[in-house]
PDB file of C-alpha atoms in Angstrom:
ATOM      1  CA  MET Q   1     -23.036   0.978  -1.134  1.00 79.00           C
ATOM      2  CA  ARG Q   2     -21.440  -1.768  -3.249  1.00 92.00           C
ATOM      3  CA  LYS Q   3     -19.453  -3.991  -1.210  1.00 95.00           C
ATOM      4  CA  VAL Q   4     -15.976  -5.243  -2.504  1.00 97.00           C
ATOM      5  CA  GLN Q   5     -14.974  -8.871  -1.775  1.00 97.00           C
ATOM      6  CA  PHE Q   6     -11.922 -11.156  -2.359  1.00 97.00           C
ATOM      7  CA  TYR Q   7     -13.069 -15.057  -2.887  1.00 95.00           C
ATOM      8  CA  GLY Q   8     -10.741 -17.429  -3.104  1.00 93.00           C
ATOM      9  CA  ALA Q   9      -8.636 -20.226  -1.686  1.00 94.00           C
ATOM     10  CA  ILE Q  10      -4.932 -20.898  -0.424  1.00 96.00           C
ATOM     11  CA  SER Q  11      -2.784 -23.743   0.631  1.00 97.00           C
ATOM     12  CA  ILE Q  12      -2.108 -23.247   4.734  1.00 97.00           C
ATOM     13  CA  ASP Q  13       1.098 -21.475   3.579  1.00 97.00           C
ATOM     14  CA  GLY Q  14      -0.899 -18.907   1.814  1.00 96.00           C
ATOM     15  CA  TYR Q  15      -0.030 -19.715  -1.644  1.00 96.00           C
ATOM     16  CA  LEU Q  16      -3.392 -19.359  -4.159  1.00 94.00           C
ATOM     17  CA  ALA Q  17      -1.683 -21.883  -6.919  1.00 92.00           C
ATOM     18  CA  THR Q  18       1.897 -23.290  -7.594  1.00 93.00           C
ATOM     19  CA  LYS Q  19       4.746 -21.579  -9.345  1.00 92.00           C
ATOM     20  CA  ASP Q  20       3.189 -22.494 -12.486  1.00 89.00           C
ATOM     21  CA  ASN Q  21      -0.571 -21.439 -11.793  1.00 86.00           C
ATOM     22  CA  ARG Q  22      -1.987 -25.176 -11.120  1.00 86.00           C
ATOM     23  CA  LEU Q  23      -4.489 -25.972  -8.545  1.00 89.00           C
ATOM     24  CA  ASP Q  24      -4.500 -29.828  -8.380  1.00 89.00           C
ATOM     25  CA  TRP Q  25      -4.043 -29.360  -4.947  1.00 92.00           C
ATOM     26  CA  LEU Q  26      -6.907 -27.468  -4.301  1.00 90.00           C
ATOM     27  CA  PHE Q  27      -9.560 -29.940  -6.599  1.00 87.00           C
ATOM     28  CA  GLN Q  28      -8.356 -32.510  -4.967  1.00 91.00           C
ATOM     29  CA  THR Q  29      -8.968 -31.261  -1.618  1.00 91.00           C
ATOM     30  CA  ALA Q  30     -12.448 -33.303  -0.053  1.00 91.00           C
ATOM     31  CA  GLY Q  31     -15.386 -31.045   0.437  1.00 86.00           C
ATOM     32  CA  ALA Q  32     -14.057 -28.171  -1.672  1.00 80.00           C
ATOM     33  CA  SER Q  33     -16.839 -28.620  -3.936  1.00 82.00           C
ATOM     34  CA  ASP Q  34     -19.694 -27.825  -1.110  1.00 86.00           C
ATOM     35  CA  ALA Q  35     -18.183 -24.524  -0.343  1.00 86.00           C
ATOM     36  CA  PRO Q  36     -21.199 -22.104  -0.912  1.00 87.00           C
ATOM     37  CA  THR Q  37     -19.534 -20.428  -4.049  1.00 86.00           C
ATOM     38  CA  GLU Q  38     -22.874 -20.555  -5.958  1.00 86.00           C
ATOM     39  CA  ALA Q  39     -24.856 -17.830  -3.573  1.00 89.00           C
ATOM     40  CA  PHE Q  40     -21.390 -16.028  -3.525  1.00 91.00           C
ATOM     41  CA  MET Q  41     -20.850 -15.519  -6.971  1.00 89.00           C
ATOM     42  CA  GLN Q  42     -24.688 -14.719  -7.305  1.00 90.00           C
ATOM     43  CA  GLN Q  43     -24.050 -11.829  -4.941  1.00 93.00           C
ATOM     44  CA  VAL Q  44     -21.309 -10.386  -7.342  1.00 94.00           C
ATOM     45  CA  ASP Q  45     -22.262  -8.662 -10.973  1.00 94.00           C
ATOM     46  CA  THR Q  46     -18.143  -7.244 -11.672  1.00 95.00           C
ATOM     47  CA  ALA Q  47     -15.057  -9.793 -11.299  1.00 94.00           C
ATOM     48  CA  ILE Q  48     -11.798  -7.774 -11.317  1.00 96.00           C
ATOM     49  CA  MET Q  49      -8.415  -9.774 -11.540  1.00 93.00           C
ATOM     50  CA  GLY Q  50      -4.983 -10.406 -13.030  1.00 91.00           C
ATOM     51  CA  ARG Q  51      -4.352 -11.620 -16.304  1.00 90.00           C
ATOM     52  CA  HIS Q  52      -2.771 -14.614 -15.438  1.00 87.00           C
ATOM     53  CA  THR Q  53      -6.273 -15.343 -13.269  1.00 87.00           C
ATOM     54  CA  TYR Q  54      -7.966 -14.691 -16.425  1.00 87.00           C
ATOM     55  CA  GLU Q  55      -6.114 -16.704 -18.984  1.00 86.00           C
ATOM     56  CA  TYR Q  56      -6.111 -19.689 -16.619  1.00 81.00           C
ATOM     57  CA  THR Q  57      -9.628 -19.784 -16.048  1.00 82.00           C
ATOM     58  CA  MET Q  58     -10.604 -19.446 -19.919  1.00 82.00           C
ATOM     59  CA  GLU Q  59      -8.162 -22.585 -20.423  1.00 84.00           C
ATOM     60  CA  GLN Q  60     -10.165 -24.638 -17.597  1.00 78.00           C
ATOM     61  CA  THR Q  61     -13.501 -23.544 -18.492  1.00 74.00           C
ATOM     62  CA  THR Q  62     -15.723 -25.093 -21.436  1.00 70.00           C
ATOM     63  CA  ASP Q  63     -18.498 -22.189 -20.709  1.00 73.00           C
ATOM     64  CA  GLN Q  64     -15.618 -19.394 -21.208  1.00 70.00           C
ATOM     65  CA  LEU Q  65     -17.392 -17.772 -18.340  1.00 75.00           C
ATOM     66  CA  ILE Q  66     -16.107 -16.193 -15.030  1.00 80.00           C
ATOM     67  CA  ASN Q  67     -18.909 -16.231 -12.995  1.00 79.00           C
ATOM     68  CA  PRO Q  68     -21.449 -19.278 -14.472  1.00 80.00           C
ATOM     69  CA  TYR Q  69     -23.705 -18.346 -11.981  1.00 78.00           C
ATOM     70  CA  ASN Q  70     -24.082 -15.092 -13.418  1.00 83.00           C
ATOM     71  CA  PRO Q  71     -23.192 -14.681 -16.672  1.00 83.00           C
ATOM     72  CA  ALA Q  72     -23.738 -11.209 -16.953  1.00 86.00           C
ATOM     73  CA  THR Q  73     -20.818 -10.823 -15.128  1.00 90.00           C
ATOM     74  CA  ARG Q  74     -18.432  -7.751 -16.084  1.00 93.00           C
ATOM     75  CA  ASN Q  75     -15.272  -9.047 -16.052  1.00 93.00           C
ATOM     76  CA  ILE Q  76     -12.063  -6.964 -15.681  1.00 95.00           C
ATOM     77  CA  VAL Q  77      -8.481  -8.144 -16.255  1.00 94.00           C
ATOM     78  CA  MET Q  78      -5.676  -5.814 -15.170  1.00 95.00           C
ATOM     79  CA  THR Q  79      -2.978  -6.287 -17.941  1.00 94.00           C
ATOM     80  CA  SER Q  80      -0.569  -4.175 -18.408  1.00 93.00           C
ATOM     81  CA  GLN Q  81      -0.958  -4.564 -22.236  1.00 91.00           C
ATOM     82  CA  PRO Q  82      -4.823  -3.646 -22.437  1.00 89.00           C
ATOM     83  CA  HIS Q  83      -6.379  -5.047 -25.492  1.00 87.00           C
ATOM     84  CA  THR Q  84      -9.995  -4.906 -26.747  1.00 89.00           C
ATOM     85  CA  GLY Q  85     -12.170  -7.002 -25.093  1.00 88.00           C
ATOM     86  CA  ASP Q  86     -16.015  -8.360 -25.546  1.00 87.00           C
ATOM     87  CA  GLU Q  87     -19.401  -7.435 -24.049  1.00 87.00           C
ATOM     88  CA  ARG Q  88     -18.497  -8.925 -20.736  1.00 89.00           C
ATOM     89  CA  THR Q  89     -14.586  -8.864 -20.559  1.00 92.00           C
ATOM     90  CA  GLN Q  90     -12.791  -5.249 -20.296  1.00 94.00           C
ATOM     91  CA  PHE Q  91      -9.087  -5.254 -20.299  1.00 95.00           C
ATOM     92  CA  THR Q  92      -7.357  -2.381 -18.909  1.00 96.00           C
ATOM     93  CA  ASN Q  93      -4.175  -1.034 -17.157  1.00 96.00           C
ATOM     94  CA  THR Q  94      -5.771   1.599 -15.369  1.00 96.00           C
ATOM     95  CA  PRO Q  95      -5.055   1.416 -11.514  1.00 97.00           C
ATOM     96  CA  VAL Q  96      -7.199  -0.985  -9.747  1.00 97.00           C
ATOM     97  CA  THR Q  97      -7.803   1.303  -7.087  1.00 97.00           C
ATOM     98  CA  GLU Q  98      -9.388   4.004  -9.408  1.00 97.00           C
ATOM     99  CA  ILE Q  99     -11.477   1.401 -11.158  1.00 97.00           C
ATOM    100  CA  VAL Q 100     -13.001   0.116  -7.605  1.00 97.00           C
ATOM    101  CA  GLU Q 101     -13.578   3.706  -6.577  1.00 97.00           C
ATOM    102  CA  GLU Q 102     -15.237   4.301  -9.850  1.00 96.00           C
ATOM    103  CA  LEU Q 103     -17.236   1.216  -9.487  1.00 96.00           C
ATOM    104  CA  ARG Q 104     -18.588   1.441  -5.751  1.00 95.00           C
ATOM    105  CA  ARG Q 105     -20.195   4.694  -6.640  1.00 93.00           C
ATOM    106  CA  ALA Q 106     -22.134   3.626  -9.421  1.00 94.00           C
ATOM    107  CA  ALA Q 107     -25.430   1.178  -8.909  1.00 94.00           C
ATOM    108  CA  GLY Q 108     -24.993  -2.711  -8.936  1.00 95.00           C
ATOM    109  CA  HIS Q 109     -24.057  -5.751  -6.867  1.00 95.00           C
ATOM    110  CA  ASN Q 110     -21.161  -6.769  -5.096  1.00 96.00           C
ATOM    111  CA  ILE Q 111     -17.517  -6.294  -6.189  1.00 97.00           C
ATOM    112  CA  TRP Q 112     -15.566  -9.975  -6.677  1.00 95.00           C
ATOM    113  CA  ILE Q 113     -11.676  -9.631  -6.503  1.00 97.00           C
ATOM    114  CA  VAL Q 114     -10.141 -12.697  -7.831  1.00 92.00           C
ATOM    115  CA  GLY Q 115      -6.619 -13.713  -7.915  1.00 79.00           C
ATOM    116  CA  GLY Q 116      -4.134 -12.809  -5.869  1.00 88.00           C
ATOM    117  CA  ALA Q 117      -1.869  -9.931  -4.545  1.00 93.00           C
ATOM    118  CA  GLY Q 118      -1.108  -7.778  -7.897  1.00 92.00           C
ATOM    119  CA  VAL Q 119      -4.670  -6.851  -7.595  1.00 95.00           C
ATOM    120  CA  LEU Q 120      -5.854  -7.598  -4.069  1.00 96.00           C
ATOM    121  CA  MET Q 121      -2.606  -5.888  -2.169  1.00 95.00           C
ATOM    122  CA  PRO Q 122      -3.011  -2.254  -3.713  1.00 96.00           C
ATOM    123  CA  LEU Q 123      -6.725  -2.373  -2.703  1.00 96.00           C
ATOM    124  CA  LEU Q 124      -6.269  -3.560   0.713  1.00 95.00           C
ATOM    125  CA  ALA Q 125      -3.492  -0.619   1.385  1.00 94.00           C
ATOM    126  CA  ALA Q 126      -6.221   1.769   0.464  1.00 94.00           C
ATOM    127  CA  ASN Q 127      -8.810   0.324   2.346  1.00 94.00           C
ATOM    128  CA  LEU Q 128     -10.834  -0.791  -0.512  1.00 96.00           C
ATOM    129  CA  ILE Q 129     -11.546  -4.352   0.823  1.00 96.00           C
ATOM    130  CA  ASP Q 130     -14.791  -4.754   2.766  1.00 97.00           C
ATOM    131  CA  GLU Q 131     -14.733  -8.154   3.396  1.00 97.00           C
ATOM    132  CA  LEU Q 132     -12.491 -11.433   2.885  1.00 97.00           C
ATOM    133  CA  TYR Q 133     -13.493 -15.182   2.391  1.00 97.00           C
ATOM    134  CA  ILE Q 134     -10.711 -16.851   2.596  1.00 97.00           C
ATOM    135  CA  GLN Q 135     -10.931 -21.032   2.266  1.00 95.00           C
ATOM    136  CA  ILE Q 136      -7.783 -23.069   3.595  1.00 97.00           C
ATOM    137  CA  ALA Q 137      -7.208 -26.413   2.047  1.00 96.00           C
ATOM    138  CA  PRO Q 138      -4.770 -28.857   4.362  1.00 97.00           C
ATOM    139  CA  VAL Q 139      -2.029 -28.746   2.194  1.00 97.00           C
ATOM    140  CA  ILE Q 140       1.187 -27.036   2.642  1.00 97.00           C
ATOM    141  CA  LEU Q 141       2.727 -26.176  -1.142  1.00 97.00           C
ATOM    142  CA  GLY Q 142       6.182 -24.738  -0.092  1.00 97.00           C
ATOM    143  CA  ASP Q 143       6.459 -22.575  -2.597  1.00 96.00           C
ATOM    144  CA  GLY Q 144       3.792 -20.985  -4.929  1.00 95.00           C
ATOM    145  CA  ILE Q 145       2.210 -17.701  -6.420  1.00 94.00           C
ATOM    146  CA  PRO Q 146       1.298 -16.220  -2.438  1.00 95.00           C
ATOM    147  CA  LEU Q 147      -2.517 -14.145  -1.689  1.00 95.00           C
ATOM    148  CA  PHE Q 148      -0.684 -11.800   0.389  1.00 94.00           C
ATOM    149  CA  ASN Q 149       2.725  -9.720   0.021  1.00 92.00           C
ATOM    150  CA  ALA Q 150       4.144  -6.649   1.696  1.00 87.00           C
ATOM    151  CA  ILE Q 151       2.082  -4.058   3.043  1.00 86.00           C
ATOM    152  CA  ASN Q 152       2.959  -0.861   4.822  1.00 86.00           C
ATOM    153  CA  GLN Q 153       0.226  -0.403   7.771  1.00 84.00           C
ATOM    154  CA  GLN Q 154      -1.259  -3.004   9.642  1.00 86.00           C
ATOM    155  CA  GLN Q 155      -4.859  -4.207   8.134  1.00 87.00           C
ATOM    156  CA  ARG Q 156      -7.216  -4.863  10.802  1.00 91.00           C
ATOM    157  CA  PHE Q 157     -10.320  -6.826  10.059  1.00 96.00           C
ATOM    158  CA  GLU Q 158     -13.252  -8.908  12.740  1.00 97.00           C
ATOM    159  CA  LEU Q 159     -13.776 -12.338  12.017  1.00 97.00           C
ATOM    160  CA  VAL Q 160     -17.586 -12.837  10.850  1.00 97.00           C
ATOM    161  CA  THR Q 161     -17.452 -16.533  10.843  1.00 97.00           C
ATOM    162  CA  THR Q 162     -15.816 -19.846  10.278  1.00 97.00           C
ATOM    163  CA  ASN Q 163     -17.470 -22.735   8.429  1.00 96.00           C
ATOM    164  CA  GLN Q 164     -16.047 -26.095   7.482  1.00 96.00           C
ATOM    165  CA  TYR Q 165     -16.705 -28.119   4.227  1.00 95.00           C
ATOM    166  CA  GLY Q 166     -15.182 -31.870   4.132  1.00 94.00           C
ATOM    167  CA  GLN Q 167     -11.143 -30.612   4.677  1.00 95.00           C
ATOM    168  CA  LEU Q 168     -11.483 -27.274   3.478  1.00 95.00           C
ATOM    169  CA  ALA Q 169     -11.971 -24.484   6.256  1.00 96.00           C
ATOM    170  CA  GLU Q 170     -13.497 -20.972   5.505  1.00 96.00           C
ATOM    171  CA  VAL Q 171     -12.829 -17.888   7.364  1.00 97.00           C
ATOM    172  CA  HIS Q 172     -15.037 -14.797   6.350  1.00 97.00           C
ATOM    173  CA  PHE Q 173     -13.612 -11.169   7.808  1.00 98.00           C
ATOM    174  CA  GLN Q 174     -15.091  -8.131   7.442  1.00 97.00           C
ATOM    175  CA  ARG Q 175     -12.736  -4.753   7.689  1.00 95.00           C
ATOM    176  CA  LEU Q 176     -13.385  -2.607  10.488  1.00 89.00           C
ATOM    177  CA  SER Q 177     -14.453   0.743  10.313  1.00 75.00           C
ATOM    178  CA  VAL Q 178     -12.019   3.093   9.485  1.00 59.00           C
ATOM    179  CA  ASP Q 179     -11.662   5.896  11.406  1.00 50.00           C
TER     180      ASP Q 179
END
């Protein structure tokens, strides 16, 4: 079965981005470019993200690819106002849990959860996240867009590995089996 994996970076205080969606604090972190992003992205063929993440990425990239290491990656963008996409990108307001449950049953490679709590938290609540790869930059933002928000039940993962890439710490967690 395909794995559903979150892969992303946060500040020490748990923010993915500043309130105005900036990531300069991450790109200024020594060693951030040494993280094994390419190896991770070569193992995914589907990326699921919110509209803000999608729009930010499209503004920042010249190749217009969410996953430059696998250009055929299917992008699913969660939005309250779906519209026509293209051969690589689908805009939808279908609940993310339904999308992931369907994708897990289909043939393919791993599924990358990109962005924040709006996409991640419903999947955590439904026990649909298999692994978390969280890179932590040594900066406290004080405010911003959080990775996590409130959830109704405790979530338990086990620590698989920790790695250091310059000033970036990466923790890899795997969901404990749910009985």
